[in-house]
XYZ file of C-alpha atoms in Angstrom:
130
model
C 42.745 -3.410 -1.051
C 46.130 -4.280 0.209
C 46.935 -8.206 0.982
C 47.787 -7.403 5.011
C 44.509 -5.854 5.405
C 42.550 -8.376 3.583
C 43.892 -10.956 5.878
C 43.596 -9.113 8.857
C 39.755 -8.695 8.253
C 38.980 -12.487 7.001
C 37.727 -13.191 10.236
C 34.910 -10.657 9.659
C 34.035 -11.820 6.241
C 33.242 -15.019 7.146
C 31.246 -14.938 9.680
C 28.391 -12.279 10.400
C 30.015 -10.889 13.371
C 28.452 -7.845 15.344
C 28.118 -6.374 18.892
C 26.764 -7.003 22.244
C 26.213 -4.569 25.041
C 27.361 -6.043 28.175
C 25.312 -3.739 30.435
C 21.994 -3.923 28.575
C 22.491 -7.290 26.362
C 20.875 -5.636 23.449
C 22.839 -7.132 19.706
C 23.762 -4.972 17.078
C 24.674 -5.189 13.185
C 27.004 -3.676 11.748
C 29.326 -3.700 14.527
C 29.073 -0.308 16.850
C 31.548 1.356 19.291
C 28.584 3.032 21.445
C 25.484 1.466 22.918
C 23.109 3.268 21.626
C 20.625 2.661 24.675
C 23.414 2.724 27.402
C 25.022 5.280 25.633
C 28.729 5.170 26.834
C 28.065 3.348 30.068
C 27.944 -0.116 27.808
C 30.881 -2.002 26.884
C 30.218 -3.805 23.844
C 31.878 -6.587 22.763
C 32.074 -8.450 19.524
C 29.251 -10.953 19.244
C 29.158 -13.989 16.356
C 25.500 -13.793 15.208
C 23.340 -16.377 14.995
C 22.873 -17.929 11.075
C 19.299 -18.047 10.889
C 16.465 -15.772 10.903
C 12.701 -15.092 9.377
C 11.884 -12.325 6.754
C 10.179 -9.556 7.694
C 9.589 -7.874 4.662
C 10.882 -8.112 0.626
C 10.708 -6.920 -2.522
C 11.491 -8.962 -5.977
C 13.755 -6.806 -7.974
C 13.298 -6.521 -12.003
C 15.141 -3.808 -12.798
C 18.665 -4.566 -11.232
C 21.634 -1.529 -10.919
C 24.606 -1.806 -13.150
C 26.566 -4.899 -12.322
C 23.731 -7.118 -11.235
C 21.261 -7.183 -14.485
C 22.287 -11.182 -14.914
C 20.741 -11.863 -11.316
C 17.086 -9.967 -11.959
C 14.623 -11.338 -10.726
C 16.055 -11.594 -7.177
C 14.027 -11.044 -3.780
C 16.058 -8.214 -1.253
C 14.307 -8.691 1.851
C 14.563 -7.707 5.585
C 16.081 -10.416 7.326
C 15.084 -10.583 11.445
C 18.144 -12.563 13.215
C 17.596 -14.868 15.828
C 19.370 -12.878 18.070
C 17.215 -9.894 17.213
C 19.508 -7.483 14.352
C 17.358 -6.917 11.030
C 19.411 -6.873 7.919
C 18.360 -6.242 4.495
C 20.403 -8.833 1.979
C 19.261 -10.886 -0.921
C 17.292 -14.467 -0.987
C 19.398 -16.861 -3.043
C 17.774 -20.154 -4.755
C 14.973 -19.523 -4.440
C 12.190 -18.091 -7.052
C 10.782 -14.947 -6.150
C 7.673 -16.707 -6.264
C 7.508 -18.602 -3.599
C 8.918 -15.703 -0.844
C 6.917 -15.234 1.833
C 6.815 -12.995 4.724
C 7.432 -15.012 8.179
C 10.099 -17.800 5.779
C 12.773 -19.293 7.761
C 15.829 -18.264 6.153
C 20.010 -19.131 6.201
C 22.661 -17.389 6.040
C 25.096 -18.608 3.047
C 28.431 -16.869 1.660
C 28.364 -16.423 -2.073
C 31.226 -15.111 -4.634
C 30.643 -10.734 -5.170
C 33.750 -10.282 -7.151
C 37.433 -10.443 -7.592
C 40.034 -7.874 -8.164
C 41.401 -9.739 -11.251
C 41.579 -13.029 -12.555
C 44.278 -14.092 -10.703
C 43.230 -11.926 -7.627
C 41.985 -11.821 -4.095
C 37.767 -12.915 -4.297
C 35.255 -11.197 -2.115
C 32.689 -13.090 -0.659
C 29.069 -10.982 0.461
C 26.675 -12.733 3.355
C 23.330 -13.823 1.323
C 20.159 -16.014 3.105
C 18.622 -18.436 1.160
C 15.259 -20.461 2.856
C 15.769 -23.403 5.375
């Protein structure tokens, strides 16, 4: 990714931004362009979402995908916001145990990668229990 649009976008990394209608008030994540109740009579408007929610549902993972067999087991779960978006992202430090449906969760930033060693890092939006 090129260094102007990495910066341009760090605002959105950082922070679990999505969208509010301003005719119906409903929140969305990811970010949309058209109300999907109002249709095009809402204006939406970006929206910082609240950091805490409740799982819904999960699932402990054993078998992880290429690039994530270090992490297994690790709990992807369905994440309810306060403000009403569901997400699905993983449960950090926590063992997979102890997840339970209705558990106040977090949201934390943690390290996904870097282009090189001396490159720009990516940081991913992870929850991890209150």
């Amino acid at each position: 990714m090129a260094a102007p649009r990495f910066w341009r976008e760090i605002p959105n990394r950082y922070n679990l931004i999505g969208t509010r209608c301003g005719n119906c008030n409903k929140v969305f994540f990811p970010p949309r362009y058209i109300c999907p109740q109002c249709r095009r009579m809402g204006k939406l408007e970006p929206y910082r979402l609240s950091r805490r929610g409740k799982i819904i549902s999960y699932g402990v993972v054993h078998v992880a995908p290429e690039g994530f067999e270090d992490q297994v087991p690790y709990v992807l779960a369905i994440v309810e916001l306060e403000d009403g978006p569901r997400l699905t992202t993983q449960v950090v430090d926590c063992d997979p145990n102890d997840v339970k449906i209705g558990d106040e969760v977090e949201l934390t930033f943690r390290r996904i990668g870097s282009d090189n060693e001396d490159g720009v890092i990516y940081y991913g939006f992870k929850f991890k229990k209150v």
